Every structure is written in structure tokens, then in C-alpha cells.
Short mmCIF file of C-alpha atoms and ligand atoms in Angstrom, two decimals:
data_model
loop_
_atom_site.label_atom_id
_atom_site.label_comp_id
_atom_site.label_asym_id
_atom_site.label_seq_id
_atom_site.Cartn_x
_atom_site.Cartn_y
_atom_site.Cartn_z
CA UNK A 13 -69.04 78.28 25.56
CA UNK A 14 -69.98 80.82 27.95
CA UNK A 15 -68.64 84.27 27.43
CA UNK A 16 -67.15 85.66 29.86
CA UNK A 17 -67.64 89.33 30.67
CA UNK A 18 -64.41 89.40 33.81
CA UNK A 19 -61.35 91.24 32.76
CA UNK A 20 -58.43 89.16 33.38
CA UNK A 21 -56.28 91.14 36.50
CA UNK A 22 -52.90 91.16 35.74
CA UNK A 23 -51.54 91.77 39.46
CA UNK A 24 -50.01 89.76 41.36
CA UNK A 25 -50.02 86.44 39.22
CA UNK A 26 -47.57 83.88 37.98
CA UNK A 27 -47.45 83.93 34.58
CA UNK A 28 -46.67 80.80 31.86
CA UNK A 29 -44.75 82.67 28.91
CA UNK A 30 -45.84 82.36 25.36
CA UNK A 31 -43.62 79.58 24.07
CA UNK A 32 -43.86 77.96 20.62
CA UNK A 33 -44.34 74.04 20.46
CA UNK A 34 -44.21 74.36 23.88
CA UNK A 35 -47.33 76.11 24.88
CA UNK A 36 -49.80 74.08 23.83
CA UNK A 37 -53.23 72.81 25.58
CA UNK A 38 -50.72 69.80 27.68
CA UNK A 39 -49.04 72.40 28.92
CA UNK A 40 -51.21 75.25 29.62
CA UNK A 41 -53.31 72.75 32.02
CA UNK A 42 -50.57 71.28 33.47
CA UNK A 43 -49.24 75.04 34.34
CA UNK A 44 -52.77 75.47 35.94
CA UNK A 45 -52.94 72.74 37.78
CA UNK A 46 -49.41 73.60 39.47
CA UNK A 47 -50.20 77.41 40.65
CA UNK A 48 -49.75 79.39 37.49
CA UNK A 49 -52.36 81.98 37.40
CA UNK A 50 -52.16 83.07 33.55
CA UNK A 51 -50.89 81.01 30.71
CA UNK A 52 -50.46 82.34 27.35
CA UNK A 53 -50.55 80.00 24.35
CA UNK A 54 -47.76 79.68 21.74
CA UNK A 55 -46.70 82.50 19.46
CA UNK A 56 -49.72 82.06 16.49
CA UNK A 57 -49.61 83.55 13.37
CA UNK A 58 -52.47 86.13 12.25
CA UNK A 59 -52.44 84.99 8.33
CA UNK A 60 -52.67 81.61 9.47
CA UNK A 61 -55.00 81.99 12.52
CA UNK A 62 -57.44 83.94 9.71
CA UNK A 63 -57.73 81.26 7.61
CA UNK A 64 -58.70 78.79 10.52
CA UNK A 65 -62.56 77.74 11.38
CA UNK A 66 -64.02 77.53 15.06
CA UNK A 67 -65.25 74.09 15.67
CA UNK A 68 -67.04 73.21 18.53
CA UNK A 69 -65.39 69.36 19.41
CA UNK A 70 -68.25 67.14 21.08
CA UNK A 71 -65.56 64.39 21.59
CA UNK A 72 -62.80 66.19 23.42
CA UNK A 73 -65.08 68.33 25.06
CA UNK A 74 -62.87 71.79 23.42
CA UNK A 75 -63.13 74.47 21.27
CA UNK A 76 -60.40 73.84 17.79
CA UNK A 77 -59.48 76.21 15.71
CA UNK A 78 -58.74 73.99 12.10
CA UNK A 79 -57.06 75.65 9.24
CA UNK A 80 -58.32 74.62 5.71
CA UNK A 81 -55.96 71.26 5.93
CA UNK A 82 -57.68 69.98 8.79
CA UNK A 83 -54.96 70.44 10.86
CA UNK A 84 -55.61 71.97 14.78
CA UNK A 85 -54.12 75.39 14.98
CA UNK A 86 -55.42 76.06 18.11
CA UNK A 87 -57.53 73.86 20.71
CA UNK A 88 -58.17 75.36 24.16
CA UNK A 89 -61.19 73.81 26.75
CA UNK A 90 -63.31 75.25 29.06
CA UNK A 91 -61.03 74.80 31.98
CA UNK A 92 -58.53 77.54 30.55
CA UNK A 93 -61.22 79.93 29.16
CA UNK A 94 -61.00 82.54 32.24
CA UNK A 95 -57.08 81.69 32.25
CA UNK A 96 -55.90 81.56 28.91
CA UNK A 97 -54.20 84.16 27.02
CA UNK A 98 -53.98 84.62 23.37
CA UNK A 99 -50.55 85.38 21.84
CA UNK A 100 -50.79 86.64 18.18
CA UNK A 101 -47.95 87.23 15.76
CA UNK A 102 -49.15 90.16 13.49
CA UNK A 103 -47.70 92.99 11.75
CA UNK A 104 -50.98 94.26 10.69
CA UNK A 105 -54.37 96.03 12.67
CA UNK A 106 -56.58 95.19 10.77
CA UNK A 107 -55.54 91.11 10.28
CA UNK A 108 -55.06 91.57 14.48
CA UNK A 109 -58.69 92.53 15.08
CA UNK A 110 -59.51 89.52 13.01
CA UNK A 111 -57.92 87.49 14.97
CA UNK A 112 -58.87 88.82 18.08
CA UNK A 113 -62.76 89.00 16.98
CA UNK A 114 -62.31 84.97 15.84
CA UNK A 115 -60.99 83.84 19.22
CA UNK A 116 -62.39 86.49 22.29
CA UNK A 117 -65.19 84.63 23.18
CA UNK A 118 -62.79 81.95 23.77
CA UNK A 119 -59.68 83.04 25.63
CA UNK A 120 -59.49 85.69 28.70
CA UNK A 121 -56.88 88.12 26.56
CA UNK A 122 -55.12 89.20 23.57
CA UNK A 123 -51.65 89.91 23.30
CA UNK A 124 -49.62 90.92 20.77
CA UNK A 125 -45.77 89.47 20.31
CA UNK A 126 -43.49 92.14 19.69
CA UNK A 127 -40.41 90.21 21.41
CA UNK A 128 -39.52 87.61 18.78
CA UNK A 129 -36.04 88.41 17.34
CA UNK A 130 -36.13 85.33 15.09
CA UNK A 131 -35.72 86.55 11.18
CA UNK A 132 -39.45 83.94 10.43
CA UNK A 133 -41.02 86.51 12.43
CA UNK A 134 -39.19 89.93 12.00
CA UNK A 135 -38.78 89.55 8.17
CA UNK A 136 -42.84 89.97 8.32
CA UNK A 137 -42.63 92.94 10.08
CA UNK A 138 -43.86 90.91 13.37
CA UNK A 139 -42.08 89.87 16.53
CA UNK A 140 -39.13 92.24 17.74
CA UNK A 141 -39.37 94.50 14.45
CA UNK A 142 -42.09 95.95 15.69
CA UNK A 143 -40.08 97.60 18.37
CA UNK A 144 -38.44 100.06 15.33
CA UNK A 145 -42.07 101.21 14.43
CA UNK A 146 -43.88 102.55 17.13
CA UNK A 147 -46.70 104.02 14.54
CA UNK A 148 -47.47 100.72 13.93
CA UNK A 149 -47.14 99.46 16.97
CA UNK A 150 -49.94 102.49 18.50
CA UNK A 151 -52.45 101.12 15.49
CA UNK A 152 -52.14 97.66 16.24
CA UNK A 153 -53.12 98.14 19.69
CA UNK A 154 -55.31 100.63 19.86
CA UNK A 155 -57.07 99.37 16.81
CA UNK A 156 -57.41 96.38 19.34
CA UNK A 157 -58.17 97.74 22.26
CA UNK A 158 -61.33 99.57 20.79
CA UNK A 159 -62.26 96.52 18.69
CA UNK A 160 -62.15 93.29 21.03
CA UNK A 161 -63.77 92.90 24.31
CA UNK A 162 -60.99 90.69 25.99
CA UNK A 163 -58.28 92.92 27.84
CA UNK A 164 -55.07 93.62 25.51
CA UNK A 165 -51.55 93.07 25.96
CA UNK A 166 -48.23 93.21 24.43
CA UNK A 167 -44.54 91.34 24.96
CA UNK A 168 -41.61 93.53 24.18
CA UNK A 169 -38.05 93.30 24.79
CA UNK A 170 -36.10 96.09 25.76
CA UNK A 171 -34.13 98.77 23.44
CA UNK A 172 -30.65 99.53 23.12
CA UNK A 173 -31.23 103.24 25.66
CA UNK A 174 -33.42 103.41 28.61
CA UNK A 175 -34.44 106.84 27.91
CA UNK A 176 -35.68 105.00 24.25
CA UNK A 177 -37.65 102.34 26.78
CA UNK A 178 -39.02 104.49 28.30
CA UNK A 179 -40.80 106.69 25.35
CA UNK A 180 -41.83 103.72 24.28
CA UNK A 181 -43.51 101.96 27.23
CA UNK A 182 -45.16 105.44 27.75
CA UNK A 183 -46.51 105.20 24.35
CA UNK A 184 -47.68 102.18 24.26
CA UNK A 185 -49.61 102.72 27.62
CA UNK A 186 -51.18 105.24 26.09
CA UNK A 187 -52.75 103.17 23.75
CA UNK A 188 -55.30 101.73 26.82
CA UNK A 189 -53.45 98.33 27.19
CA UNK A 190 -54.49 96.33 30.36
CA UNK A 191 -50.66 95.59 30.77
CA UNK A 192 -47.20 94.97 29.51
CA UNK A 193 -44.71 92.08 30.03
CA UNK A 194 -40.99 93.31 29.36
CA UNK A 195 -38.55 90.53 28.84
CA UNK A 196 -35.33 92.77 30.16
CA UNK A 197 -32.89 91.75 27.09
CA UNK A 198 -32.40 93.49 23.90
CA UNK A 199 -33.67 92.12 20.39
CA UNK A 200 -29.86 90.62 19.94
CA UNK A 201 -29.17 89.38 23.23
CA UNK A 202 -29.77 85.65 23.88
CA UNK A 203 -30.65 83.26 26.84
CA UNK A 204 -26.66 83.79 27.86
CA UNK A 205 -27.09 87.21 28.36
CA UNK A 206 -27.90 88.57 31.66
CA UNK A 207 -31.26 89.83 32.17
CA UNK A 208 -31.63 93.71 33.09
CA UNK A 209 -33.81 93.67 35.93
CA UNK A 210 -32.75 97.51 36.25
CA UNK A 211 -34.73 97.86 32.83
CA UNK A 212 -38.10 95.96 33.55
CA UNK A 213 -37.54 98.21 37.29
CA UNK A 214 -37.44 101.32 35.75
CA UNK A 215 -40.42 100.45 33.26
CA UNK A 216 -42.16 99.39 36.37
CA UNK A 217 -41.71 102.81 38.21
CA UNK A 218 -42.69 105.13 35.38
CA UNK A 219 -46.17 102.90 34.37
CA UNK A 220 -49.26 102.83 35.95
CA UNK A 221 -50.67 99.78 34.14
CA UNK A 222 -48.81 96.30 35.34
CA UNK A 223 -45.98 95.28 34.10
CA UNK A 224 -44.89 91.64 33.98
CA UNK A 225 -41.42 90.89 34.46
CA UNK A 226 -40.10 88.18 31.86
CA UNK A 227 -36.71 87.20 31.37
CA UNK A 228 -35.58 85.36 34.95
CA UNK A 229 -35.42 81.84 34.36
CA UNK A 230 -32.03 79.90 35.10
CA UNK A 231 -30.16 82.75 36.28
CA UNK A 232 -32.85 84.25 38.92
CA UNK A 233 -35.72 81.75 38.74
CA UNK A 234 -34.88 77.75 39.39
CA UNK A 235 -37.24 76.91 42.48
CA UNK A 236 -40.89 78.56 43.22
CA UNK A 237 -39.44 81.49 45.84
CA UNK A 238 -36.97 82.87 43.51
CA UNK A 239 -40.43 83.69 41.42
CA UNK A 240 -41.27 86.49 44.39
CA UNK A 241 -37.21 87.27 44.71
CA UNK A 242 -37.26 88.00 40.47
CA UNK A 243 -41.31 89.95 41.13
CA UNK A 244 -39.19 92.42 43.59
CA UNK A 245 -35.75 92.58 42.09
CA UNK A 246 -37.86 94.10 38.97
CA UNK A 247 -40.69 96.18 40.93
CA UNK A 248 -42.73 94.19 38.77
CA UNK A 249 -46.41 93.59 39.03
CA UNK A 250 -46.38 89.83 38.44
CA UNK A 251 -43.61 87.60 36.71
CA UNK A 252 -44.02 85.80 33.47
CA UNK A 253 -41.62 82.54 33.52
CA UNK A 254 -41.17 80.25 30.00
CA UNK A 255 -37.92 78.21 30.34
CA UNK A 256 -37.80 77.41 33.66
CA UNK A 257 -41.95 76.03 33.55
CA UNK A 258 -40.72 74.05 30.36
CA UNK A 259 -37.99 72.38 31.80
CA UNK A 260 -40.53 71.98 35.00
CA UNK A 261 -44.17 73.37 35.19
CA UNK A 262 -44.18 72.52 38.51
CA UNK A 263 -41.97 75.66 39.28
CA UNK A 264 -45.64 77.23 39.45
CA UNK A 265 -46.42 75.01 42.87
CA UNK A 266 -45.60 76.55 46.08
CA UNK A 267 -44.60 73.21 47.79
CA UNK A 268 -41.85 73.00 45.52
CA UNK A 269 -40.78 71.21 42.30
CA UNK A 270 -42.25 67.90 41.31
CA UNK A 271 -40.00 64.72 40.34
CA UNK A 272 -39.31 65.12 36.81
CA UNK A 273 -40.85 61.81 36.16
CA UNK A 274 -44.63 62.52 37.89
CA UNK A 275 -44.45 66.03 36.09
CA UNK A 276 -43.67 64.08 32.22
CA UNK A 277 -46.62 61.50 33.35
CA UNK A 278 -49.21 63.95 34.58
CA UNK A 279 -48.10 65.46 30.85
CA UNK A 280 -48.89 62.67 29.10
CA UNK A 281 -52.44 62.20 30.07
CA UNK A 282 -53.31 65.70 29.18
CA UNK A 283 -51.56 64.92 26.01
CA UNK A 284 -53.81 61.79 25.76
CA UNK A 285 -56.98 63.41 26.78
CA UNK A 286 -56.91 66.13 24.84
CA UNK A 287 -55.23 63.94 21.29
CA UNK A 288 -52.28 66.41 21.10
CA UNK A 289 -50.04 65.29 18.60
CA UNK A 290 -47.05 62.98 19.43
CA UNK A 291 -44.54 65.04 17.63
CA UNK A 292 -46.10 68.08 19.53
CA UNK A 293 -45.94 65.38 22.98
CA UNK A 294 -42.53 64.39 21.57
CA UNK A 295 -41.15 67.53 21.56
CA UNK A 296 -42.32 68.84 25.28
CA UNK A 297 -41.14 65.98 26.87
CA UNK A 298 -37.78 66.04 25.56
CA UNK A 299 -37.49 69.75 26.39
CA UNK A 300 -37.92 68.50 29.95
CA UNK A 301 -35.57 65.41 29.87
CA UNK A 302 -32.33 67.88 28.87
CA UNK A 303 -29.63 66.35 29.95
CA UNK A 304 -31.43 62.49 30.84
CA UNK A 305 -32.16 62.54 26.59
CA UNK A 306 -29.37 59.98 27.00
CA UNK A 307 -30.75 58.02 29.56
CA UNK A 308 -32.35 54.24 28.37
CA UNK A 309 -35.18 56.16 29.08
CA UNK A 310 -35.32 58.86 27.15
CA UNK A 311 -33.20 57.12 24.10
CA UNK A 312 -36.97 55.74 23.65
CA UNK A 313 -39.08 58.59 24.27
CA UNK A 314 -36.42 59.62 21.30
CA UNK A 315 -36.61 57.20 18.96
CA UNK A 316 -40.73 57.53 19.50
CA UNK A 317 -42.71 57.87 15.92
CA UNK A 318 -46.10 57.54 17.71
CA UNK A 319 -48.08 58.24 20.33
CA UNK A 320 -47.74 54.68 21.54
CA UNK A 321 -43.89 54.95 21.70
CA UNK A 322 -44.74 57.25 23.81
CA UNK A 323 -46.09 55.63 26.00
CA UNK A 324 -43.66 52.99 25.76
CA UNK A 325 -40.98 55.12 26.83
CA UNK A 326 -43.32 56.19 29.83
CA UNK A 327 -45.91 53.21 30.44
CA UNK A 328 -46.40 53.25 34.44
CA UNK A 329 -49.43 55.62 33.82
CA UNK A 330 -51.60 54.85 31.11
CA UNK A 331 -54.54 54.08 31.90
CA UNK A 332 -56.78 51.70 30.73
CA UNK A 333 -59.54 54.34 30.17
CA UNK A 334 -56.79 56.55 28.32
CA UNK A 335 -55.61 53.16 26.41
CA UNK A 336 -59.67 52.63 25.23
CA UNK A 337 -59.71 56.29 24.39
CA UNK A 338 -57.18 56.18 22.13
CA UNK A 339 -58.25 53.45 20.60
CA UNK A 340 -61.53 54.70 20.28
CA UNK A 341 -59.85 57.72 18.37
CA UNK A 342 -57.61 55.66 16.09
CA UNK A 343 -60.99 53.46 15.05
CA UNK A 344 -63.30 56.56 14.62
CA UNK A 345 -65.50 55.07 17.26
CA UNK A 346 -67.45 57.65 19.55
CA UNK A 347 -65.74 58.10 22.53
CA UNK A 348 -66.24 55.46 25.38
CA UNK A 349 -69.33 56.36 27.47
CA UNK A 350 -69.58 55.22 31.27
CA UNK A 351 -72.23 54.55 33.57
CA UNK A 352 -71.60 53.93 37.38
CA UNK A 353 -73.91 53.09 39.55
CA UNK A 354 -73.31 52.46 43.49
CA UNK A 355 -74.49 49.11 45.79
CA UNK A 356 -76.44 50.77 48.78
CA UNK A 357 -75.49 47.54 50.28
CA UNK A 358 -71.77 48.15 50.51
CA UNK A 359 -71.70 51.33 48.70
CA UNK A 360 -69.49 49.79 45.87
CA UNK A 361 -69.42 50.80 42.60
CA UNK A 362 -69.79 49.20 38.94
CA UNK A 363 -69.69 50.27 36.06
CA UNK A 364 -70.77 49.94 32.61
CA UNK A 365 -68.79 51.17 29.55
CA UNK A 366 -70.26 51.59 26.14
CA UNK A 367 -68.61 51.23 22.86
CA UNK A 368 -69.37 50.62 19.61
CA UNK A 369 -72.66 50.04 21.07
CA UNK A 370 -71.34 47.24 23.03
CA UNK A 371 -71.41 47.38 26.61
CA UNK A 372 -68.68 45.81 29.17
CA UNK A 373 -68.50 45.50 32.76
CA UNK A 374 -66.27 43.66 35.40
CA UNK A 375 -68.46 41.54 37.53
CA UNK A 376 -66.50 43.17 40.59
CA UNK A 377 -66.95 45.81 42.41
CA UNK A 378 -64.65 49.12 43.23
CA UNK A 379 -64.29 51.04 45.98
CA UNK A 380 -64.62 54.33 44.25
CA UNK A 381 -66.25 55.19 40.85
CA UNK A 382 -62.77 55.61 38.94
CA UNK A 383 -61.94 52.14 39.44
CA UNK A 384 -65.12 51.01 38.27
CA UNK A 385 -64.52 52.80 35.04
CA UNK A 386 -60.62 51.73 34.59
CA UNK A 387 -62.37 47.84 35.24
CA UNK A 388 -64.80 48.46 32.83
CA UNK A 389 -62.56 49.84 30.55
CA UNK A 390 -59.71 47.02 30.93
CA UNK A 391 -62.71 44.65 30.42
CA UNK A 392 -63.58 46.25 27.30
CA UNK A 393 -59.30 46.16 25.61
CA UNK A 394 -59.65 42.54 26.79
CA UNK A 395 -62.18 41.62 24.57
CA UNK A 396 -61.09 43.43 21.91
CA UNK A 397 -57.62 41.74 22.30
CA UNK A 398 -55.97 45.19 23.09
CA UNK A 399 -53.31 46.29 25.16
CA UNK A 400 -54.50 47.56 28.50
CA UNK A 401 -52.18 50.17 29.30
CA UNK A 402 -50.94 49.84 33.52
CA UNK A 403 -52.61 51.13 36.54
CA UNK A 404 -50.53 53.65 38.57
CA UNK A 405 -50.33 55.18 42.23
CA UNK A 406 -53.72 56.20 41.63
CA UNK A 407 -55.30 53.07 41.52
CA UNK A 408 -53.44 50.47 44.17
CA UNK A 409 -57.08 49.16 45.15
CA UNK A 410 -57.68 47.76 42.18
CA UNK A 411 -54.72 45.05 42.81
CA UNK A 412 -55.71 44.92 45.73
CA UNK A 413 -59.04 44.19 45.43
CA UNK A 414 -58.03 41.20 43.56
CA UNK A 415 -57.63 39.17 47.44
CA UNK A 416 -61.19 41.34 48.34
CA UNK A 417 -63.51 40.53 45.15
CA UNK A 418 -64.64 36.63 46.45
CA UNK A 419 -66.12 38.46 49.46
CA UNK A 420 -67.45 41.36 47.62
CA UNK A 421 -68.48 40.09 44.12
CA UNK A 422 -72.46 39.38 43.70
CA UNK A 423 -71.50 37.37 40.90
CA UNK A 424 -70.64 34.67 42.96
CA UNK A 425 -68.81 31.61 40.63
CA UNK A 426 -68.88 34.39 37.73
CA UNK A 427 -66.32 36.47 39.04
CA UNK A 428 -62.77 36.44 37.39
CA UNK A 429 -59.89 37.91 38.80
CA UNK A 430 -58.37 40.60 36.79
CA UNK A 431 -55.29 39.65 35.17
CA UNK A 432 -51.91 41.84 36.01
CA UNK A 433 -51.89 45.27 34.30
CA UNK A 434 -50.12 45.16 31.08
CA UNK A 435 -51.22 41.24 30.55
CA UNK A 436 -52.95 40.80 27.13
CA UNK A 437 -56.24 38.86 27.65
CA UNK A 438 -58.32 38.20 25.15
CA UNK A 439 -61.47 36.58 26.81
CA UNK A 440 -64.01 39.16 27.15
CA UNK A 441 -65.54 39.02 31.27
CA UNK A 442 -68.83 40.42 30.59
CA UNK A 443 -70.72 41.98 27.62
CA UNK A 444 -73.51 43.17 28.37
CA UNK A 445 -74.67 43.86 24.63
CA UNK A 446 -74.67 40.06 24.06
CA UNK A 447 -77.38 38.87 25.98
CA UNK A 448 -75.78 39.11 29.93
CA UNK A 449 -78.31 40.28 32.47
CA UNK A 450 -77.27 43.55 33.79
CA UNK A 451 -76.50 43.89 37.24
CA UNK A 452 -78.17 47.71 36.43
CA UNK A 453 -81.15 46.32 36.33
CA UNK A 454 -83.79 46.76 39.56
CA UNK A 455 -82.02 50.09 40.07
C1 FMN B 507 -39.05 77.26 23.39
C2 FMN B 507 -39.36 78.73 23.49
C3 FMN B 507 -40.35 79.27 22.70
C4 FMN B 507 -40.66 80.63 22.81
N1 FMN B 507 -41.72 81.13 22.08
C5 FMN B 507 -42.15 82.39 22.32
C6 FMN B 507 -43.38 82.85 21.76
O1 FMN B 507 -44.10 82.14 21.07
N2 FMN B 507 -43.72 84.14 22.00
C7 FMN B 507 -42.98 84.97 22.80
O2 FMN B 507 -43.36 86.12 22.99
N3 FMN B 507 -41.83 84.55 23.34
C8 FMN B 507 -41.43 83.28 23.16
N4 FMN B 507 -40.31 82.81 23.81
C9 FMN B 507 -39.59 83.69 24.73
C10 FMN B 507 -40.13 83.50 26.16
O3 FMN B 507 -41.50 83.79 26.26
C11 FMN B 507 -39.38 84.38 27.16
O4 FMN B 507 -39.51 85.71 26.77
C12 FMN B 507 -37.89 84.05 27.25
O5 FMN B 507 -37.64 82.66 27.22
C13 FMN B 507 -37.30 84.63 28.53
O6 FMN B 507 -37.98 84.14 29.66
P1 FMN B 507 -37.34 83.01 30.61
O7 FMN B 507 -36.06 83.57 31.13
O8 FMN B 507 -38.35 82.77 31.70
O9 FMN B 507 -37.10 81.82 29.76
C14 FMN B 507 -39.94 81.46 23.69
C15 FMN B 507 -38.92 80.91 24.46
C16 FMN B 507 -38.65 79.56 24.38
C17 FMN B 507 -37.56 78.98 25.24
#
């Protein structure tokens, strides 16, 4: 990857909180694509995070960070890199720096957790215990602000005085922090308590570095305007929202929410995309179901041991191209590879996929270059015998085209209509690979 030598500016942005299980790549893209203008990845652990390998993933097109059982600690993509921020958990400088050092050329900051009142974090000395150490906490970040070249950052949580906030915050500015986010409870108070937005104001008014309000969701934040009523309520800089985004990312999009249903979808394909786990899928989704977990619905998204339950549960918008991913993945086949090329006749499009070495097309041809690909790529499950996953809003033309394709197919008495999504076919159209004349040929 490119380094990137811009410090992330923490004015004036909307913020996704670090969230465990929650803030993984699905969700960090799907924040992005909705408005947010930071997102910081789950809480991760510096002894574990040390122990992990960079590898570069040609198939997925990211950067993983594996831990010594093969399992992904950490994958973020190019798409993130100027966005992403890095949450560690760490009671220690020097393990920090690690850290830091294995994943800056990666990420766009470093912050440091010091927020977390659960006991798996504060019995380590990480998280909110942090708070009773300030010694430690002025080595762990200046140790990191001199040693990494990404901006640094920390979470905190407010203390039982103001006047105790205060010394603190002023200490921990002086440490050369880019900026702070305050979530305005104290290390006992839960979700049910009210936030102090007095706190994270007064914090505001005595820094000079920005200072991101956390802490609003459900009783201040529910719809994207209350994000700029919760910014000025605090004096904040820029606001930092977890629960809300998790129950809805699309809290990030000016227009307004998203149907709960298009948000889960649009989920799912990043989850597909970018092979997240299905327990990891499992889990987000159900986070934003809540109260429809009982639902038909969401009984199966339950009940789901796989990432095909999954889908199941939410079929209307896999894709055949995501369907011949995954089953690329699950066979250890290279990923599909496709070739379009356009008719300067009637500027329609076909295209080729290849797999296994095999190559399938549809003998029709698609109005745009997507469709070409999802034709190919149902052509392709066909002949393996595979489930072809459905075609959603995003591709009505390709039904339609079904009443076009006599007109438009050069294949003449070749052509075959495309069955319904979802139908199980197992007659391959065309395979190129075995001996059909390619309609790429000439070009
Ligand atoms: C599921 C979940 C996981 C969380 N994990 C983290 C975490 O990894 N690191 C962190 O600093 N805070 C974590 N938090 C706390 C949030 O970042 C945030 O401080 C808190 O939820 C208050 O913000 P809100 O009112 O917008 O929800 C988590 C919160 C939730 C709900």
C-alpha cells in the first residue's frame, strides 16, 4: 500500500466509535459509504496484535493481520486506509509502539482505549484503569507520539470530579496528542445513565486540541441532525457515535436513515466481499434486528451456523457474482476473473468469466458491464450445478432483457433465456474452455 504522509483532521467529522465484534471491515465501509468521516476499528489487544503477521491478500484485495493460528485479527483495504483508525488495548509503551510501528503504514491513526470499564480489560491494567494512573498514561502516549508517524489519540471516560477531568485532560494534552474523544460517563456508569454533556463541554473549553464528544446515542442521537444538536450541546469538535451506527450505520447519511432491511443487505455484501466470518456477520446483524430477532425473519438469521444461512435468512441480494465468489473461496479456487468487452454496434456488453481455468459466457448481451458479469457468473453456478444466489433492485434489466435478447443476441438459434433467479440449472450455456468460438475474438 501507499503510505500516506496526511494527518488525519479531527474537526468537524462524524465519527464511528470503536466497538468490539462490531467494528469490523463490514462495518467500517458501510459507515463510509453513509457519511461517516472517521471510523475506528474494534478495541484490539496489543499482546495479541504483537504476535500477528502483515499479509498482503492478492484475493481480497486487503491488507490481514493473522495471528500464529491463522486466524484474521485485523483486515482493513485500501478504501479505509486515509479513514481508518486504529484502536489498541494496551497497558504497556513499549508493547503500544509495537503495535503502532506494525500497523501505521496501514491505518490513518492510533488510539489508545482508556474507556473500557469491563474487568477483561481493566484487570490488565488497560481500558478504564488507566484513568487511575496518569504516569502511565503520559508514557504510553508520548512514547507514541514520538515513535509512530500516524496522528495519536486516546478514548477516556470521565472521573468522579470535574476539577480531576480536568488535570487530567490537561495532562494528557500535554503529551502532543492530535485529539481526545471523552465519552461523558464515569468508569461505573452504564448505557442507562445519562450522559454529562456539561463534562465533555467543559473539557472542550479548557483544550486546544479537538475533542470528540462520545456518549449521545439513544438519549441525544437517534436521527442524523441530533448528531450536530449532541456536536453543540458538548462544544465539541466532532461527535463520535457507536450504538446508534450499530443499530443503523445509516445514522451517518444526511438524507436520513435507511430501511433496516437495505442497510442489513448492503451489510452482507461487504461481509461477502471481504469473507468476514459468519459468526462475526451473525453477530452485527442481529445487533441491528433488536427487537425484530423474533420476527420469521430474524428467527433464521438466528438459527444461522453458516454463511449460507445467512443468506438464507436474507436472500433478495446475493448476487450471482458474490454466490461464485464464495464458492470460489470454499473450493480454494482463485478468485473469478472477468473480462467485458462492449459491441460498437449496439454498445452492449459481454462478458467472459474465468474459473478454474474454464471460461463461461451468456450468449446475450447486457446493457451495462455489471450485468454482463452477474450473466457470466450465473452461467458459470449453472454449470457447476450451484445455487445462483437472486438478482436485486440493482439489476431489473437483466429480467427484463429476457423479452429483449431475440432482438439483441448475435447468437441467433444459440441463445437461451436465462432461467428465474434462484432456479437451479444445471446445463452449462456456453464454455468457452471447451472448444466454443469466442465471440472475443476479431476484437
Ligand atoms: C458493542 C459495543 C462495543 C464497544 N466496544 C468498544 C471498544 O472496543 N472500544 C471502546 O473504546 N469503546 C467501546 N464501546 C463503547 C463505545 O465506543 C461508546 O463509548 C459508548 O457506546 C457510548 O457511545 P454511544 O452513546 O454512541 O453508544 C463499545 C460499545 C458497544 C455498544
Amino acid at each position: 500500500m501507499i503510505l500516506n504522509s496526511l494527518s488525519l483532521c479531527y474537526h468537524n467529522k462524524l465519527i464511528l466509535a470503536p466497538m468490539v465484534r462490531v467494528g469490523t471491515l463490514p462495518m467500517r465501509l458501510l459507515a463510509l459509504d453513509y457519511g461517516a468521516d472517521i471510523v475506528y476499528c474494534e478495541e484490539l489487544i496489543d499482546l495479541k496484535m504483537i504476535q500477528c503477521k502483515r499479509v498482503v491478500n492478492e484475493v481480497l484485495s486487503t491488507v490481514d493481520f493473522v495471528a500464529p493460528d491463522d486466524r484474521v485479527v485485523f483486515r482493513t483495504c485500501e478504501r479505509e486506509q486515509n479513514r481508518v483508525v486504529f484502536q489498541m488495548g494496551t497497558s504497556d509503551a513499549e508493547r503500544a509502539l509495537a503495535v503502532a510501528r506494525l500497523v501505521e503504514n496501514d491505518v490513518a491513526g492510533i488510539d489508545v482505549n482508556m474507556g473500557c470499564p469491563k474487568q477483561y480489560s481493566t484487570k490488565g491494567g488497560m481500558g478504564a484503569a488507566l484513568l487511575s494512573d496518569p504516569d502511565k498514561i503520559e508514557k504510553i502516549l508520548s512514547t507514541l507520539v514520538k515513535g509512530t508517524r500516524r496522528p495519536v489519540t486516546c478514548k477516556i471516560r470521565i472521573l468522579p470530579s470535574l476539577e480531576d477531568t480536568l488535570s487530567l485532560v490537561k495532562r494528557i494534552e500535554r503529551t502532543g496528542i492530535a485529539a481526545i474523544a471523552v465519552h461523558g460517563r464515569k468508569r461505573e456508569e452504564r448505557p442507562q445513565h445519562p450522559v454529562s454533556c456539561e463534562v465533555i463541554k467543559a473539557i472542550a473549553d479548557t483544550l486546544s486540541i479537538p475533542v470528540i464528544a462520545n456518549g449521545g446515542s439513544h438519549d441525544h442521537i437517534q436521527q442524523y441532525s441530533d448528531i450536530e444538536d449532541f456536536r453543540q450541546a458538548t462544544a465539541a469538535s466532532s461527535v463520535m457515535v457507536a450504538r446508534a451506527a450499530m443499530w443503523n450505520p445509516s445514522i451517518f447519511l444526511k438524507e436520513g436513515l435507511r430501511p433496516l432491511e437495505e442497510v442489513m443487505q448492503k451489510y452482507i455484501r461487504y461481509a461477502v466481499q471481504y469473507d468476514n466470518h459468519y459468526t462475526n456477520t451473525k453477530y452485527c446483524l442481529c445487533q441491528m434486528l433488536r427487537e425484530q430477532l423474533e420476527s420469521p425473519q430474524g428467527r433464521l438469521l438466528h438459527a444461522a451456523q453458516s454463511s449460507r444461512e445467512i443468506w438464507r435468512a436474507y436472500p433478495a441480494q446475493i448476487t450471482p457474482k458474490m454466490c461464485l465468489l464464495e464458492w470460489c473461496r470454499r473450493e480454494k479456487l482463485a478468485q473469478p476473473v472477468y473480462e467485458t468487452v462492449q459491441r460498437p454496434l449496439d454498445r452492449l456488453f459481454s462478458s467472459i468469466v474465468t474459473v478454474a481455468e474454464q471460461k463461461y459466457q451468456s450468449t446475450l448481451w447486457d446493457k451495462s458491464k455489471k450485468l454482463a458479469e452477474q450473466a457470466a457468473a450465473i452461467v458459470c453456478l449453472r454449470s457447476q450445478g450451484l445455487p445462483e444466489g437472486r438478482l436485486g433492485e440493482e439489476s431489473p434489466s437483466l429480467h427484463k432483457r429476457k423479452r429483449e435478447a431475440p432482438d439483441q443476441d448475435p447468437g441467433g438459434p444459440r441463445a437461451q433465456e436465462l432461467a428465474q433467479p434462484g432456479d437451479l440449472c444445471k446445463k452449462p450455456f456456453v464454455a468457452l474452455g471447451s472448444g466454443e468460438e469466442s465471440p472475443l475474438e476479431g476484437w
